[in-house]
XYZ file of C-alpha atoms in Angstrom:
418
model
C 61.472 -1.263 18.843
C 58.789 -1.554 21.615
C 60.752 -4.229 23.236
C 63.986 -2.222 23.199
C 62.258 0.762 24.675
C 60.820 -1.469 27.529
C 64.459 -2.657 28.134
C 65.749 0.934 28.389
C 63.084 1.820 30.999
C 64.354 -1.008 33.422
C 68.175 -0.698 32.943
C 70.791 1.553 31.596
C 71.352 1.141 27.772
C 74.278 -0.786 26.701
C 76.401 -0.798 23.505
C 74.361 -3.852 22.449
C 71.122 -1.967 23.079
C 72.277 0.948 20.695
C 73.466 -1.652 18.111
C 70.032 -3.346 18.035
C 68.227 -0.105 18.185
C 70.176 1.023 15.134
C 69.089 -2.173 13.281
C 65.631 -1.499 14.249
C 65.683 1.839 12.936
C 67.360 0.818 9.657
C 64.521 -1.824 9.116
C 62.090 1.074 9.471
C 63.814 3.100 6.855
C 65.187 5.560 9.312
C 68.819 5.660 8.494
C 69.532 8.807 10.031
C 68.329 7.750 13.425
C 69.984 4.593 12.983
C 73.241 6.505 12.569
C 72.699 8.213 15.769
C 72.288 4.845 17.552
C 75.366 3.388 16.123
C 77.426 6.412 17.257
C 76.081 6.010 20.702
C 77.142 2.349 20.653
C 80.617 3.316 19.395
C 81.020 6.057 22.007
C 80.742 3.295 24.612
C 82.886 0.748 22.532
C 84.793 2.561 20.041
C 86.755 -0.778 18.955
C 83.688 -2.165 17.385
C 84.502 -2.813 13.602
C 81.172 -4.460 12.636
C 79.361 -1.408 14.229
C 81.681 0.759 12.019
C 80.963 -1.187 8.811
C 77.196 -0.938 9.667
C 77.585 2.757 10.172
C 79.450 2.952 6.904
C 76.615 1.354 4.966
C 74.049 3.772 6.486
C 76.195 6.840 5.787
C 76.273 5.732 2.194
C 72.638 5.197 2.122
C 71.862 8.885 2.793
C 74.729 10.227 0.630
C 77.270 11.018 3.285
C 80.008 9.221 1.229
C 83.176 10.919 2.854
C 81.756 9.915 6.260
C 81.459 6.442 4.986
C 85.083 6.262 3.924
C 86.050 7.462 7.399
C 83.932 4.846 9.021
C 85.054 2.116 6.838
C 88.861 3.110 7.278
C 88.524 3.053 11.084
C 87.056 -0.529 10.750
C 89.969 -1.747 8.702
C 92.361 -0.373 11.265
C 90.863 -2.147 13.997
C 90.660 -5.427 11.990
C 92.961 -5.277 9.028
C 92.768 -8.847 8.280
C 89.121 -8.813 7.783
C 88.289 -9.414 3.983
C 84.597 -8.086 4.388
C 85.809 -4.807 5.985
C 88.567 -4.304 3.558
C 86.100 -4.922 0.630
C 83.699 -2.456 2.433
C 86.368 0.196 2.303
C 86.949 -0.439 -1.495
C 83.152 -0.001 -1.787
C 83.160 3.233 0.160
C 85.863 4.643 -1.814
C 84.273 3.856 -5.166
C 80.924 5.225 -3.962
C 82.687 8.540 -2.819
C 84.201 8.871 -6.331
C 87.855 8.097 -5.258
C 87.888 5.863 -8.302
C 91.770 5.324 -8.627
C 92.175 4.538 -4.994
C 89.014 2.244 -4.983
C 89.932 0.447 -8.275
C 93.516 -0.146 -6.988
C 92.277 -2.234 -4.061
C 89.376 -3.962 -5.814
C 91.177 -7.316 -5.524
C 89.767 -7.617 -2.041
C 86.422 -8.817 -3.557
C 88.118 -12.033 -4.605
C 89.038 -12.900 -1.222
C 85.425 -12.923 0.075
C 84.287 -16.573 1.010
C 81.143 -16.224 -1.103
C 83.243 -15.059 -4.263
C 86.500 -16.934 -3.748
C 87.294 -19.384 -6.526
C 90.763 -21.145 -7.001
C 91.468 -20.802 -10.713
C 94.072 -22.990 -11.704
C 96.344 -23.185 -14.821
C 96.134 -19.416 -15.671
C 99.168 -17.535 -17.041
C 100.394 -14.167 -15.641
C 97.801 -11.400 -14.955
C 97.677 -8.827 -17.736
C 99.379 -5.395 -16.889
C 97.688 -3.311 -19.471
C 100.387 -3.610 -22.154
C 99.957 -4.657 -25.822
C 99.774 -8.090 -27.098
C 103.075 -9.976 -27.401
C 104.026 -12.822 -29.646
C 100.378 -13.138 -30.781
C 99.171 -14.805 -27.430
C 95.690 -14.111 -26.440
C 94.231 -12.235 -23.526
C 91.662 -14.060 -21.490
C 88.922 -12.034 -19.617
C 87.811 -14.427 -16.937
C 84.135 -14.653 -15.912
C 82.916 -13.216 -12.522
C 79.876 -11.566 -10.928
C 76.330 -12.092 -11.754
C 74.417 -11.584 -15.059
C 73.857 -7.967 -14.581
C 77.455 -7.043 -13.780
C 78.678 -9.270 -16.536
C 76.518 -7.203 -18.973
C 77.782 -3.872 -17.350
C 81.478 -4.486 -17.470
C 81.189 -6.037 -20.911
C 80.862 -2.439 -22.097
C 84.794 -2.085 -21.509
C 85.614 -4.897 -24.053
C 85.854 -2.673 -27.333
C 88.276 -0.448 -25.516
C 90.210 -3.323 -24.206
C 90.360 -4.938 -27.658
C 91.956 -1.623 -28.910
C 94.342 -1.398 -26.218
C 95.595 -5.037 -26.267
C 95.614 -5.272 -29.995
C 95.575 -8.953 -30.306
C 93.197 -11.898 -29.804
C 90.855 -11.490 -26.884
C 88.865 -14.515 -25.227
C 85.861 -13.808 -23.111
C 84.697 -16.329 -20.606
C 81.088 -15.841 -20.388
C 77.805 -17.264 -18.930
C 76.461 -19.541 -21.838
C 73.174 -17.494 -21.739
C 75.002 -14.516 -22.916
C 77.406 -16.134 -25.287
C 75.472 -15.503 -28.547
C 74.645 -11.888 -27.647
C 78.340 -11.166 -26.793
C 79.684 -12.719 -29.946
C 77.441 -10.768 -32.138
C 78.105 -7.548 -30.399
C 81.882 -7.515 -30.320
C 83.426 -8.363 -33.659
C 86.755 -10.278 -33.344
C 85.916 -11.540 -29.833
C 86.172 -15.133 -29.130
C 83.426 -15.980 -26.561
C 83.743 -19.365 -24.591
C 81.628 -20.786 -22.020
C 82.233 -20.461 -18.379
C 84.800 -23.026 -16.995
C 83.214 -25.394 -14.790
C 83.726 -24.802 -10.822
C 84.022 -27.709 -8.641
C 81.646 -28.395 -5.762
C 84.534 -27.950 -3.132
C 84.783 -25.294 -0.565
C 86.389 -23.057 -2.100
C 85.460 -24.084 -5.407
C 88.289 -24.706 -8.070
C 88.324 -24.159 -11.794
C 90.943 -25.707 -14.125
C 91.790 -23.331 -16.956
C 94.860 -25.125 -18.449
C 92.964 -26.763 -21.364
C 91.268 -23.422 -22.233
C 94.770 -21.799 -22.102
C 96.430 -24.291 -24.199
C 93.657 -24.466 -26.894
C 93.633 -20.592 -27.347
C 97.245 -19.678 -26.860
C 96.390 -17.549 -23.934
C 99.419 -15.577 -22.672
C 97.687 -13.217 -19.976
C 94.366 -13.063 -18.221
C 92.350 -10.363 -16.406
C 89.126 -10.625 -14.411
C 85.994 -9.003 -15.984
C 85.433 -6.475 -13.209
C 89.146 -5.266 -13.370
C 88.679 -4.034 -17.082
C 87.483 -0.704 -15.695
C 90.747 0.082 -13.999
C 92.400 0.207 -17.489
C 89.619 1.960 -19.613
C 87.282 3.568 -17.087
C 89.754 5.493 -14.677
C 87.571 8.505 -14.385
C 83.940 9.550 -15.184
C 85.416 11.338 -18.227
C 86.419 7.965 -19.655
C 82.820 6.757 -19.907
C 81.249 6.825 -23.346
C 78.422 9.477 -23.873
C 76.661 7.502 -26.390
C 74.228 4.706 -25.260
C 74.094 1.008 -26.158
C 76.942 -1.580 -26.881
C 75.192 -4.865 -27.416
C 73.681 -5.767 -30.615
C 70.442 -7.621 -30.250
C 69.081 -10.054 -33.042
C 67.444 -7.737 -35.688
C 64.717 -10.265 -36.586
C 63.790 -11.037 -33.130
C 63.641 -7.341 -32.258
C 61.403 -6.584 -35.152
C 59.215 -9.723 -34.010
C 58.673 -8.235 -30.601
C 57.918 -4.642 -32.026
C 55.355 -6.017 -34.206
C 54.030 -8.096 -31.171
C 53.611 -5.058 -29.079
C 52.116 -2.839 -31.925
C 49.527 -5.574 -32.412
C 48.125 -4.868 -28.889
C 47.353 -1.370 -29.689
C 48.877 2.160 -30.136
C 50.259 2.450 -26.420
C 54.055 2.740 -25.929
C 55.242 -0.558 -24.429
C 56.951 -0.437 -21.006
C 58.892 -3.133 -19.342
C 58.452 -3.625 -15.665
C 60.658 -5.492 -13.182
C 60.627 -5.011 -9.306
C 63.313 -7.239 -7.716
C 66.366 -9.397 -8.411
C 65.694 -13.144 -8.816
C 68.421 -13.784 -6.280
C 66.921 -13.356 -2.860
C 69.330 -11.908 -0.320
C 69.198 -10.694 3.230
C 68.036 -7.114 3.267
C 66.343 -7.440 -0.059
C 63.462 -5.183 1.077
C 66.006 -2.216 1.294
C 67.255 -3.000 -2.448
C 64.072 -3.715 -4.090
C 60.510 -2.379 -3.892
C 57.557 -4.643 -2.835
C 55.007 -5.578 -5.401
C 52.484 -3.228 -4.097
C 54.868 -0.330 -4.532
C 54.964 -0.596 -8.356
C 51.087 -0.440 -8.711
C 51.067 3.312 -8.917
C 52.973 3.027 -12.283
C 50.189 1.100 -13.691
C 47.939 4.045 -12.701
C 50.214 6.835 -13.647
C 50.305 6.855 -17.229
C 48.948 5.228 -20.408
C 51.035 2.464 -21.630
C 51.167 -1.198 -22.145
C 52.890 -2.740 -19.056
C 55.171 -5.686 -20.078
C 56.174 -8.067 -17.373
C 60.008 -8.517 -17.277
C 59.903 -10.305 -13.835
C 60.931 -13.637 -15.055
C 60.101 -15.354 -11.792
C 56.727 -13.655 -11.157
C 54.505 -15.992 -9.102
C 50.810 -16.829 -9.656
C 49.996 -14.956 -6.304
C 51.816 -11.822 -7.568
C 49.962 -11.828 -10.812
C 46.676 -12.181 -8.845
C 47.627 -9.286 -6.612
C 48.415 -6.944 -9.419
C 45.139 -7.868 -11.109
C 43.213 -6.919 -7.865
C 45.138 -3.793 -7.405
C 44.799 -2.207 -10.774
C 42.447 -2.259 -13.743
C 45.510 -2.375 -16.003
C 46.819 -5.886 -16.377
C 50.490 -6.799 -16.896
C 51.269 -8.239 -20.255
C 53.046 -11.593 -19.980
C 55.246 -12.180 -22.934
C 54.499 -15.788 -24.298
C 56.846 -18.278 -25.783
C 60.051 -16.971 -24.314
C 61.982 -18.120 -21.235
C 63.151 -14.873 -19.772
C 65.502 -16.521 -17.381
C 67.507 -18.554 -19.780
C 66.989 -17.108 -23.222
C 68.819 -13.896 -22.760
C 69.714 -13.314 -26.272
C 65.938 -13.087 -27.128
C 65.322 -11.103 -23.904
C 67.894 -8.544 -25.089
C 65.938 -8.208 -28.449
C 62.539 -8.018 -26.523
C 63.778 -5.216 -24.498
C 65.186 -3.621 -27.374
C 61.704 -3.482 -28.835
C 60.262 -1.625 -25.814
C 59.816 2.106 -25.494
C 61.027 2.371 -21.911
C 61.964 -0.107 -18.992
C 61.418 0.550 -15.261
C 63.484 -1.477 -12.825
C 65.628 -1.528 -9.803
C 69.105 -2.490 -9.978
C 68.806 -5.869 -11.758
C 69.988 -7.584 -14.928
C 66.892 -6.217 -16.663
C 68.046 -2.637 -16.009
C 71.488 -3.688 -17.212
C 70.052 -5.279 -20.462
C 68.136 -2.089 -21.194
C 71.124 0.200 -20.761
C 73.126 -2.155 -22.903
C 70.888 -2.148 -25.940
C 70.134 1.670 -25.492
C 66.468 1.378 -24.355
C 65.627 4.358 -22.258
C 64.989 3.452 -18.670
C 64.102 4.481 -15.154
C 66.462 3.158 -12.592
C 65.060 2.763 -8.947
C 68.233 2.576 -6.902
C 68.425 2.084 -3.167
C 71.641 4.233 -3.044
C 74.490 5.673 -5.190
C 76.640 2.576 -4.768
C 80.165 1.801 -5.984
C 79.121 1.478 -9.618
C 78.056 5.094 -9.693
C 81.640 6.120 -8.955
C 80.552 9.312 -7.216
C 78.326 10.445 -10.138
C 74.744 11.551 -9.589
C 73.317 9.139 -12.262
C 74.731 5.713 -13.338
C 77.647 6.585 -15.596
C 77.501 3.035 -17.383
C 74.118 3.700 -18.944
C 73.653 7.298 -20.432
C 70.009 6.491 -21.424
C 69.046 5.587 -17.712
C 67.109 8.167 -15.614
C 68.646 7.241 -12.243
C 66.298 7.828 -9.188
C 67.698 7.261 -5.707
C 65.968 6.245 -2.674
C 67.514 7.396 0.537
C 67.942 5.376 3.543
C 65.381 7.579 5.046
C 62.838 7.194 2.285
C 60.347 4.436 1.306
C 60.067 2.785 -1.881
C 56.487 4.049 -2.337
C 57.721 7.647 -2.048
C 60.369 7.163 -4.601
C 57.904 5.516 -7.109
C 55.549 8.478 -6.591
C 58.520 10.664 -7.496
C 59.238 8.610 -10.576
C 55.793 8.925 -12.068
C 56.181 12.493 -13.509
C 59.382 11.281 -15.008
C 57.468 8.327 -16.615
C 54.964 10.661 -18.087
C 57.656 13.019 -19.457
C 59.650 10.191 -21.039
C 56.680 8.523 -22.800
C 55.811 12.020 -24.205
C 59.336 12.545 -25.613
C 59.542 9.071 -27.072
C 61.184 7.261 -23.991
C 63.876 10.045 -23.425
C 63.865 12.436 -20.598
C 65.762 15.273 -22.439
């Protein structure tokens, strides 16, 4: 920021200057000021779709959802063939609660280069109608583990709607958990993708083996069975963890003392640009360890030795590291372990999704009310979650300080806020 100020003193600010100034404000968690800078840049160069898209992201981050839709729409008018901008408009619509409109154009996500897969040998796409001639419906795998768990909540309603055999293509780490949780569902391992660019996947052998007559992408299930917020179940939990494994972990945690067991995660294992805006830093979560009396169970599967040492130095309360379990790959056991916990605290990661799916109460630390919120104040997919939102103008440490009273209240009421 100081370098930009020096430039402004020696010459008149340019659109690029305001563009970079906006980015600097954003990096400093000052979204409202960044918005002003983007608007100054756009006054000088109105036909700048990338600046409009960045403006859209910032408007969403501080809850100005209608403004985000307007900015995204303008960007798409300027560059209609830009897949990223079109997907940005979809995201803006869903975030604003324009569910039907957003879901209708959600196909844009498949055209993004980082997501695009050429799926070969598939039959026609399912139109939502009932089963015909006994042919199966294939639900094609997409998204990461967290979203796979989220959208799997739609499967029982899809089974009822289709009325015939349903095949789920799944990450192999979730296959056992899904098969146990959804009676009548056939779960198959994800079809192998090629190393080409874009990658290809050959579905013909799978289609022939299972008599598949229609297919649908996993994230498109919501368009048929979650067309509005009223269509979401009010009861929590839809995945069934292994009973014996859950009892094992409950006994394990109980053996450490009488304190409630609280699972902690603080970031995704997938490192992406801008991660500091989406996930708190390690030092941010330390106040949780001091804020209430509980057994802190580490659910951060890739925690480094340096992170562990840093926590040990920052707090007298040490993280409990579950032994004898691979938290990255043994997801069926992880689900049982999370089901045995009294509470989970996590940002938007697969850990938080699993907690919601097995009905473990949770505190979700979100960077914004994004597309999956569908305009709601709390995450509609997981009724047991206490969703706390960090504004684009706020820091993670401030949000976590806000979360500590919720933690205390939920622990006093057996993990539930109400």
